[in-house]
Amino acid sequence: MNSEKKTSGAVTRRSFLRKGAVAGGVAATGALAAPAVLAQSPIAVRMQTSWPASDIWQEFAQNYANSVQEMSGGRLEIDVLPAGAVVGAFQVLDGVNDGLIDIGHDVPVYWYGKNKAASLFGTGPVFGGSATTMLAWFYNGGGQELYNELTQEIMGLDVIGLYGFPMPAQPFGWFKNEVNSVEDISGLKYRTVGLAADLLQSMGMSVAQLPGGEIVPAMERGVIDAFEFNNPTSDMRFGAQDVASNYYLSSYHQASEAFEFLFNRSFFEDLDPDLQAILRYAVPASATLDHASALDNYSADLQTLINEGGVTVHRTSDDILAAQLDAWDQLIPELEADEYMKRVLDSQRAWVERVTFYELMNSPNYELAYQHYFPGKLSL
């Protein structure tokens, strides 16, 4: 798609308002037709993601745009662009803040380099809550207020952020050889992002933080020995199975992340209230549809990797999982030395302690039922 603003058949809200005085003068003379036509022209909106054009998450972003356009009756016309079209994959926050793009679709850990607290909103310590649990924390447990404090007050950004699709726990990732213990991963050059980099560095790995589109080339050049990105579909689409054959699912390094929708605040607040509402409430609505699509695609593509890609799928060993929890225990006090980060972690702990108690107590043993009806399937 074209990364330039559309100028034919669409106007930006801001350009429309700048012309308001002229239009008002025409209306005063009785010539009402031109302003009426102008007011009905669609508002051109530029939205960029942090994902390659081929990634399933780019499709998720396009689905959000399509639903917004339909609900707005065509008054909002969103051009969805992949990573690099206007700014780099890790610079989406900057692009939205500077008004180069109106909406961004990314994850907060991608701007971890600007403020370490960003990682607490998706890739921080796991206290036992799932990604769905933590999405609920954002909307009902005080998370959104803490996020606004970070972005708007501490960092002084001209952005509004909302959370969408809660991602399933991310795989430990792709390895050329089997890794069953902490000793097996020690010294490996490994790609991850955010606080997970600090975590795994403390466990003896040498960590590089790379955008998704750079992972396979880095693996081919020997810059990294192993990596994680996010899920079977994204991993398969960029060719993870071509550079490694051991795929480890389940990990505590990034157990509860969610999509971040970033809106330039000036752009957003300049819109009519009904258009603001459409943009806002389409975000949590997209979480349900993205989750359904993810379960469908991720599960199907995992089978493709197993049956056609020559990939051996493992669950990460209890030895490595226990070591990850121990490493979080060592890292948390360092994070809590920052007053703001301690308040975020305290809020998350209190939420997980109460909510996950209910979730775990209320949930039957689904594995027992699965093994009953599909015996032997889990013994890969």
CSV table of C-alpha atoms in Angstrom, one decimal:
chain,number,residue,atom,x,y,z
A,1,MET,CA,0.0,0.0,0.0
A,2,ASN,CA,1.1,3.5,-0.6
A,3,SER,CA,2.7,5.2,2.4
A,4,GLU,CA,1.8,8.7,1.3
A,5,LYS,CA,-1.3,10.5,2.6
A,6,LYS,CA,-4.2,10.2,0.3
A,7,THR,CA,-5.2,13.5,-1.2
A,8,SER,CA,-7.8,12.6,-3.7
A,9,GLY,CA,-11.4,12.0,-2.4
A,10,ALA,CA,-10.3,12.3,1.3
A,11,VAL,CA,-9.3,15.0,3.7
A,12,THR,CA,-7.7,14.9,7.1
A,13,ARG,CA,-9.8,16.1,10.0
A,14,ARG,CA,-7.1,18.7,10.7
A,15,SER,CA,-7.0,20.0,7.2
A,16,PHE,CA,-10.8,20.2,7.2
A,17,LEU,CA,-10.8,22.3,10.4
A,18,ARG,CA,-8.1,24.6,8.9
A,19,LYS,CA,-10.4,25.4,6.1
A,20,GLY,CA,-13.3,26.0,8.4
A,21,ALA,CA,-13.1,29.8,8.4
A,22,VAL,CA,-13.2,29.9,4.6
A,23,ALA,CA,-16.1,27.5,4.4
A,24,GLY,CA,-17.9,29.5,7.0
A,25,GLY,CA,-17.6,32.6,4.9
A,26,VAL,CA,-19.1,30.8,1.9
A,27,ALA,CA,-22.0,29.5,4.1
A,28,ALA,CA,-22.8,33.0,5.3
A,29,THR,CA,-23.5,34.1,1.7
A,30,GLY,CA,-25.9,31.2,1.3
A,31,ALA,CA,-23.7,28.8,-0.8
A,32,LEU,CA,-24.1,25.8,1.5
A,33,ALA,CA,-23.5,23.0,-1.0
A,34,ALA,CA,-19.6,23.0,-1.0
A,35,PRO,CA,-19.1,22.8,2.8
A,36,ALA,CA,-21.8,20.1,3.0
A,37,VAL,CA,-19.9,18.0,0.4
A,38,LEU,CA,-16.6,18.6,2.1
A,39,ALA,CA,-17.9,17.6,5.5
A,40,GLN,CA,-19.0,14.2,4.1
A,41,SER,CA,-15.6,13.5,2.6
A,42,PRO,CA,-13.8,10.6,4.4
A,43,ILE,CA,-11.0,11.4,6.8
A,44,ALA,CA,-7.8,9.9,5.6
A,45,VAL,CA,-6.1,8.0,8.5
A,46,ARG,CA,-2.6,6.5,8.3
A,47,MET,CA,-2.0,3.4,10.4
A,48,GLN,CA,1.4,1.6,10.6
A,49,THR,CA,2.2,-1.6,12.3
A,50,SER,CA,5.4,-3.2,13.6
A,51,TRP,CA,4.9,-6.3,11.4
A,52,PRO,CA,6.1,-7.4,8.0
A,53,ALA,CA,3.4,-7.3,5.3
A,54,SER,CA,3.3,-11.1,5.2
A,55,ASP,CA,2.7,-11.6,9.0
A,56,ILE,CA,-0.7,-12.7,10.3
A,57,TRP,CA,-0.7,-9.7,12.6
A,58,GLN,CA,-0.8,-7.4,9.6
A,59,GLU,CA,-4.0,-9.1,8.7
A,60,PHE,CA,-5.3,-8.5,12.2
A,61,ALA,CA,-4.5,-4.8,11.9
A,62,GLN,CA,-6.3,-4.7,8.5
A,63,ASN,CA,-9.3,-6.4,10.0
A,64,TYR,CA,-9.5,-3.7,12.7
A,65,ALA,CA,-9.3,-1.0,10.0
A,66,ASN,CA,-12.0,-2.7,8.0
A,67,SER,CA,-14.4,-2.8,10.9
A,68,VAL,CA,-13.7,0.8,11.8
A,69,GLN,CA,-14.4,1.9,8.2
A,70,GLU,CA,-17.6,-0.1,8.1
A,71,MET,CA,-18.9,1.2,11.5
A,72,SER,CA,-18.0,4.8,10.6
A,73,GLY,CA,-20.0,4.5,7.4
A,74,GLY,CA,-16.8,5.3,5.4
A,75,ARG,CA,-16.2,8.5,7.3
A,76,LEU,CA,-12.8,7.1,8.4
A,77,GLU,CA,-10.6,5.7,5.6
A,78,ILE,CA,-7.6,3.8,7.1
A,79,ASP,CA,-4.5,3.0,5.1
A,80,VAL,CA,-2.8,0.1,6.9
A,81,LEU,CA,1.0,0.1,6.4
A,82,PRO,CA,3.6,-2.5,7.3
A,83,ALA,CA,6.8,-2.0,9.4
A,84,GLY,CA,9.2,0.4,7.7
A,85,ALA,CA,6.7,2.1,5.4
A,86,VAL,CA,7.0,5.4,7.5
A,87,VAL,CA,9.1,4.4,10.5
A,88,GLY,CA,10.9,1.3,11.7
A,89,ALA,CA,9.3,-1.6,13.5
A,90,PHE,CA,10.7,-0.3,16.8
A,91,GLN,CA,9.8,3.4,16.1
A,92,VAL,CA,6.0,3.2,15.9
A,93,LEU,CA,5.6,5.0,19.2
A,94,ASP,CA,7.8,7.8,17.9
A,95,GLY,CA,5.8,8.0,14.6
A,96,VAL,CA,2.5,8.3,16.5
A,97,ASN,CA,3.8,10.8,19.0
A,98,ASP,CA,5.3,13.0,16.2
A,99,GLY,CA,2.1,12.8,14.1
A,100,LEU,CA,3.8,11.0,11.2
A,101,ILE,CA,1.2,8.3,11.6
A,102,ASP,CA,-2.2,8.6,13.2
A,103,ILE,CA,-2.5,5.0,14.6
A,104,GLY,CA,0.1,2.5,15.5
A,105,HIS,CA,-0.2,-1.3,16.0
A,106,ASP,CA,2.6,-2.8,18.0
A,107,VAL,CA,3.5,-4.2,21.4
A,108,PRO,CA,4.8,-1.9,24.2
A,109,VAL,CA,8.0,-3.9,24.6
A,110,TYR,CA,9.1,-2.5,21.3
A,111,TRP,CA,9.7,0.9,23.0
A,112,TYR,CA,11.4,-0.7,26.0
A,113,GLY,CA,14.5,1.2,25.1
A,114,LYS,CA,12.8,4.5,25.9
A,115,ASN,CA,11.5,3.4,29.3
A,116,LYS,CA,12.1,0.0,30.9
A,117,ALA,CA,8.6,0.2,32.5
A,118,ALA,CA,7.1,-0.4,29.0
A,119,SER,CA,8.0,-4.1,29.4
A,120,LEU,CA,5.8,-4.4,32.5
A,121,PHE,CA,2.8,-4.0,30.2
A,122,GLY,CA,3.3,-7.2,28.4
A,123,THR,CA,6.6,-9.0,29.0
A,124,GLY,CA,7.2,-8.5,32.7
A,125,PRO,CA,7.4,-11.0,35.5
A,126,VAL,CA,4.8,-13.7,35.4
A,127,PHE,CA,2.9,-14.1,38.7
A,128,GLY,CA,0.6,-16.8,37.4
A,129,GLY,CA,-1.8,-14.8,35.4
A,130,SER,CA,-2.5,-15.6,31.7
A,131,ALA,CA,-2.5,-12.9,29.0
A,132,THR,CA,-6.3,-12.8,29.3
A,133,THR,CA,-5.9,-12.2,33.0
A,134,MET,CA,-3.6,-9.3,32.4
A,135,LEU,CA,-5.8,-7.8,29.7
A,136,ALA,CA,-8.5,-7.7,32.3
A,137,TRP,CA,-6.0,-6.0,34.7
A,138,PHE,CA,-5.5,-3.3,32.0
A,139,TYR,CA,-9.2,-2.5,31.7
A,140,ASN,CA,-10.5,-3.4,35.2
A,141,GLY,CA,-7.6,-3.6,37.6
A,142,GLY,CA,-6.0,-0.2,37.3
A,143,GLY,CA,-3.5,-1.0,34.5
A,144,GLN,CA,-4.9,1.6,32.0
A,145,GLU,CA,-4.4,4.4,34.5
A,146,LEU,CA,-0.9,3.3,35.2
A,147,TYR,CA,-0.2,3.0,31.5
A,148,ASN,CA,-1.5,6.5,30.9
A,149,GLU,CA,0.7,7.8,33.8
A,150,LEU,CA,3.7,6.3,32.1
A,151,THR,CA,3.0,7.5,28.5
A,152,GLN,CA,1.4,10.8,29.1
A,153,GLU,CA,2.8,12.1,32.4
A,154,ILE,CA,6.2,10.5,33.0
A,155,MET,CA,7.2,10.4,29.3
A,156,GLY,CA,5.1,13.4,28.2
A,157,LEU,CA,3.9,11.7,25.0
A,158,ASP,CA,1.0,12.9,22.8
A,159,VAL,CA,-0.5,9.4,22.6
A,160,ILE,CA,-3.5,7.4,23.7
A,161,GLY,CA,-2.9,3.7,24.1
A,162,LEU,CA,-5.4,0.8,24.3
A,163,TYR,CA,-4.9,-3.0,24.6
A,164,GLY,CA,-6.2,-5.6,22.2
A,165,PHE,CA,-5.6,-9.3,21.5
A,166,PRO,CA,-4.1,-11.1,24.6
A,167,MET,CA,-1.4,-13.3,23.1
A,168,PRO,CA,-1.0,-16.9,24.3
A,169,ALA,CA,2.2,-17.5,26.2
A,170,GLN,CA,5.1,-17.2,23.8
A,171,PRO,CA,7.2,-20.3,22.9
A,172,PHE,CA,10.8,-20.4,24.3
A,173,GLY,CA,11.6,-20.7,20.6
A,174,TRP,CA,13.8,-22.2,18.0
A,175,PHE,CA,17.0,-24.2,18.6
A,176,LYS,CA,19.3,-26.2,16.3
A,177,ASN,CA,19.8,-28.8,19.0
A,178,GLU,CA,17.7,-30.0,21.9
A,179,VAL,CA,17.9,-27.9,25.1
A,180,ASN,CA,16.8,-29.6,28.3
A,181,SER,CA,18.7,-27.8,31.0
A,182,VAL,CA,20.1,-24.4,31.9
A,183,GLU,CA,23.5,-25.7,31.0
A,184,ASP,CA,22.2,-26.4,27.4
A,185,ILE,CA,21.3,-22.8,26.8
A,186,SER,CA,24.3,-21.2,28.5
A,187,GLY,CA,26.3,-19.2,26.0
A,188,LEU,CA,23.8,-19.3,23.2
A,189,LYS,CA,23.3,-16.1,21.2
A,190,TYR,CA,19.5,-15.7,21.4
A,191,ARG,CA,17.0,-13.2,20.1
A,192,THR,CA,14.2,-11.8,22.4
A,193,VAL,CA,13.0,-8.4,23.5
A,194,GLY,CA,12.3,-6.3,26.5
A,195,LEU,CA,12.8,-7.5,30.1
A,196,ALA,CA,13.0,-11.0,28.7
A,197,ALA,CA,16.5,-10.0,27.4
A,198,ASP,CA,17.5,-9.1,31.0
A,199,LEU,CA,16.0,-12.3,32.3
A,200,LEU,CA,17.7,-14.7,29.8
A,201,GLN,CA,21.0,-12.8,29.9
A,202,SER,CA,21.1,-13.5,33.7
A,203,MET,CA,20.6,-17.2,32.8
A,204,GLY,CA,23.8,-17.2,30.8
A,205,MET,CA,22.5,-16.5,27.3
A,206,SER,CA,23.9,-13.7,25.1
A,207,VAL,CA,20.9,-11.7,23.9
A,208,ALA,CA,20.2,-9.6,20.8
A,209,GLN,CA,17.0,-7.6,20.4
A,210,LEU,CA,15.9,-7.7,16.8
A,211,PRO,CA,12.6,-6.9,14.9
A,212,GLY,CA,10.9,-10.0,13.5
A,213,GLY,CA,11.9,-9.4,9.9
A,214,GLU,CA,15.6,-9.5,10.8
A,215,ILE,CA,15.6,-12.8,12.8
A,216,VAL,CA,16.1,-15.4,10.0
A,217,PRO,CA,18.8,-13.5,8.2
A,218,ALA,CA,20.6,-13.1,11.6
A,219,MET,CA,20.3,-16.8,12.2
A,220,GLU,CA,21.7,-17.6,8.7
A,221,ARG,CA,24.7,-15.3,9.2
A,222,GLY,CA,25.4,-16.8,12.6
A,223,VAL,CA,24.7,-13.6,14.5
A,224,ILE,CA,22.3,-15.6,16.7
A,225,ASP,CA,22.1,-19.3,17.5
A,226,ALA,CA,18.5,-19.5,18.7
A,227,PHE,CA,15.5,-17.2,18.9
A,228,GLU,CA,11.9,-16.7,19.8
A,229,PHE,CA,9.3,-14.5,18.0
A,230,ASN,CA,5.8,-15.2,19.1
A,231,ASN,CA,3.7,-18.1,17.6
A,232,PRO,CA,3.6,-20.9,15.1
A,233,THR,CA,2.0,-19.0,12.3
A,234,SER,CA,4.3,-15.9,12.4
A,235,ASP,CA,7.3,-18.1,12.9
A,236,MET,CA,6.4,-20.4,10.0
A,237,ARG,CA,5.7,-17.5,7.6
A,238,PHE,CA,9.1,-16.0,8.0
A,239,GLY,CA,10.8,-19.4,7.6
A,240,ALA,CA,11.9,-20.3,11.2
A,241,GLN,CA,11.7,-24.0,10.2
A,242,ASP,CA,14.4,-23.4,7.6
A,243,VAL,CA,17.0,-22.5,10.1
A,244,ALA,CA,16.2,-24.6,13.1
A,245,SER,CA,14.3,-27.8,13.8
A,246,ASN,CA,13.6,-27.9,17.5
A,247,TYR,CA,10.7,-25.8,18.6
A,248,TYR,CA,10.1,-25.3,22.3
A,249,LEU,CA,6.6,-24.2,23.4
A,250,SER,CA,5.7,-22.8,26.8
A,251,SER,CA,7.9,-20.4,28.7
A,252,TYR,CA,7.8,-17.8,31.4
A,253,HIS,CA,10.0,-15.2,29.6
A,254,GLN,CA,6.9,-13.6,27.8
A,255,ALA,CA,3.8,-15.2,29.3
A,256,SER,CA,1.2,-12.4,29.0
A,257,GLU,CA,1.5,-9.9,26.2
A,258,ALA,CA,-1.2,-8.0,24.3
A,259,PHE,CA,-1.4,-5.8,21.2
A,260,GLU,CA,-1.0,-2.1,21.8
A,261,PHE,CA,-3.1,0.3,19.7
A,262,LEU,CA,-1.5,3.8,19.8
A,263,PHE,CA,-3.4,6.9,18.7
A,264,ASN,CA,-1.9,10.3,18.2
A,265,ARG,CA,-3.8,12.2,20.9
A,266,SER,CA,-4.3,15.4,19.0
A,267,PHE,CA,-5.6,13.5,16.0
A,268,PHE,CA,-7.9,11.4,18.2
A,269,GLU,CA,-9.4,14.3,20.3
A,270,ASP,CA,-9.9,16.3,17.1
A,271,LEU,CA,-12.5,13.7,15.8
A,272,ASP,CA,-16.2,13.8,16.4
A,273,PRO,CA,-17.2,11.9,19.6
A,274,ASP,CA,-18.9,9.1,17.7
A,275,LEU,CA,-15.7,8.5,15.6
A,276,GLN,CA,-13.6,8.5,18.8
A,277,ALA,CA,-16.0,5.9,20.3
A,278,ILE,CA,-15.7,3.7,17.2
A,279,LEU,CA,-11.9,3.8,17.3
A,280,ARG,CA,-11.9,3.1,21.0
A,281,TYR,CA,-14.4,0.3,21.3
A,282,ALA,CA,-13.2,-1.5,18.1
A,283,VAL,CA,-10.0,-2.3,20.0
A,284,PRO,CA,-11.4,-4.6,22.7
A,285,ALA,CA,-13.8,-6.0,20.1
A,286,SER,CA,-10.8,-6.9,17.9
A,287,ALA,CA,-9.4,-8.9,20.7
A,288,THR,CA,-12.1,-11.5,20.5
A,289,LEU,CA,-11.9,-11.8,16.7
A,290,ASP,CA,-8.1,-11.9,16.8
A,291,HIS,CA,-8.1,-14.6,19.5
A,292,ALA,CA,-10.5,-16.8,17.4
A,293,SER,CA,-8.3,-16.3,14.3
A,294,ALA,CA,-5.1,-17.0,16.3
A,295,LEU,CA,-6.4,-20.3,17.8
A,296,ASP,CA,-7.4,-21.4,14.3
A,297,ASN,CA,-4.2,-20.4,12.5
A,298,TYR,CA,-1.7,-21.1,15.3
A,299,SER,CA,-3.0,-24.7,15.9
A,300,ALA,CA,-3.2,-25.5,12.2
A,301,ASP,CA,0.2,-24.2,11.4
A,302,LEU,CA,1.8,-26.0,14.4
A,303,GLN,CA,0.5,-29.3,12.8
A,304,THR,CA,2.0,-28.2,9.5
A,305,LEU,CA,5.3,-27.6,11.1
A,306,ILE,CA,5.2,-31.1,12.7
A,307,ASN,CA,3.8,-33.0,9.7
A,308,GLU,CA,5.4,-31.2,6.8
A,309,GLY,CA,8.2,-29.0,8.1
A,310,GLY,CA,10.4,-31.6,9.8
A,311,VAL,CA,10.1,-29.8,13.1
A,312,THR,CA,10.2,-31.5,16.5
A,313,VAL,CA,8.0,-29.8,19.0
A,314,HIS,CA,8.8,-29.9,22.7
A,315,ARG,CA,7.5,-28.5,25.9
A,316,THR,CA,10.2,-26.4,27.7
A,317,SER,CA,11.6,-28.5,30.5
A,318,ASP,CA,10.7,-27.9,34.1
A,319,ASP,CA,14.4,-27.3,34.8
A,320,ILE,CA,14.4,-24.3,32.5
A,321,LEU,CA,11.0,-23.1,33.7
A,322,ALA,CA,12.1,-23.2,37.3
A,323,ALA,CA,15.3,-21.4,36.5
A,324,GLN,CA,13.3,-18.7,34.7
A,325,LEU,CA,11.2,-18.1,37.9
A,326,ASP,CA,14.3,-18.0,40.0
A,327,ALA,CA,15.7,-15.4,37.5
A,328,TRP,CA,12.6,-13.3,37.8
A,329,ASP,CA,13.0,-13.4,41.6
A,330,GLN,CA,16.4,-11.9,41.2
A,331,LEU,CA,15.3,-9.3,38.7
A,332,ILE,CA,12.1,-8.0,40.4
A,333,PRO,CA,13.9,-6.2,43.3
A,334,GLU,CA,16.0,-4.3,40.8
A,335,LEU,CA,12.9,-3.2,39.0
A,336,GLU,CA,11.2,-2.3,42.3
A,337,ALA,CA,13.9,0.1,43.1
A,338,ASP,CA,12.0,2.4,40.7
A,339,GLU,CA,9.0,3.8,42.6
A,340,TYR,CA,6.7,3.8,39.6
A,341,MET,CA,7.6,0.3,38.5
A,342,LYS,CA,7.0,-1.0,42.1
A,343,ARG,CA,3.5,0.4,42.0
A,344,VAL,CA,2.8,-1.4,38.7
A,345,LEU,CA,4.2,-4.7,40.0
A,346,ASP,CA,2.2,-4.3,43.3
A,347,SER,CA,-1.0,-3.7,41.3
A,348,GLN,CA,-0.3,-6.7,39.1
A,349,ARG,CA,0.5,-9.0,42.0
A,350,ALA,CA,-2.7,-8.0,43.9
A,351,TRP,CA,-4.8,-8.6,40.7
A,352,VAL,CA,-3.3,-12.0,39.9
A,353,GLU,CA,-3.5,-13.2,43.5
A,354,ARG,CA,-7.2,-12.6,43.6
A,355,VAL,CA,-8.3,-13.2,40.0
A,356,THR,CA,-6.1,-16.2,39.2
A,357,PHE,CA,-7.1,-17.9,42.5
A,358,TYR,CA,-10.7,-17.8,41.1
A,359,GLU,CA,-9.6,-18.9,37.7
A,360,LEU,CA,-7.5,-21.9,38.9
A,361,MET,CA,-10.0,-23.0,41.5
A,362,ASN,CA,-12.9,-22.7,39.0
A,363,SER,CA,-11.2,-24.4,36.0
A,364,PRO,CA,-11.5,-28.2,35.7
A,365,ASN,CA,-8.4,-30.1,34.6
A,366,TYR,CA,-8.7,-29.7,30.8
A,367,GLU,CA,-5.6,-31.8,30.2
A,368,LEU,CA,-7.3,-34.8,32.0
A,369,ALA,CA,-10.3,-34.5,29.7
A,370,TYR,CA,-8.1,-34.1,26.6
A,371,GLN,CA,-6.1,-37.1,27.5
A,372,HIS,CA,-9.3,-39.1,28.0
A,373,TYR,CA,-10.6,-38.4,24.5
A,374,PHE,CA,-7.3,-38.1,22.6
A,375,PRO,CA,-5.0,-40.5,24.4
A,376,GLY,CA,-1.3,-40.2,23.6
A,377,LYS,CA,-1.5,-37.0,21.6
A,378,LEU,CA,0.5,-35.0,24.1
A,379,SER,CA,3.4,-37.4,24.3
A,380,LEU,CA,5.3,-35.8,21.4
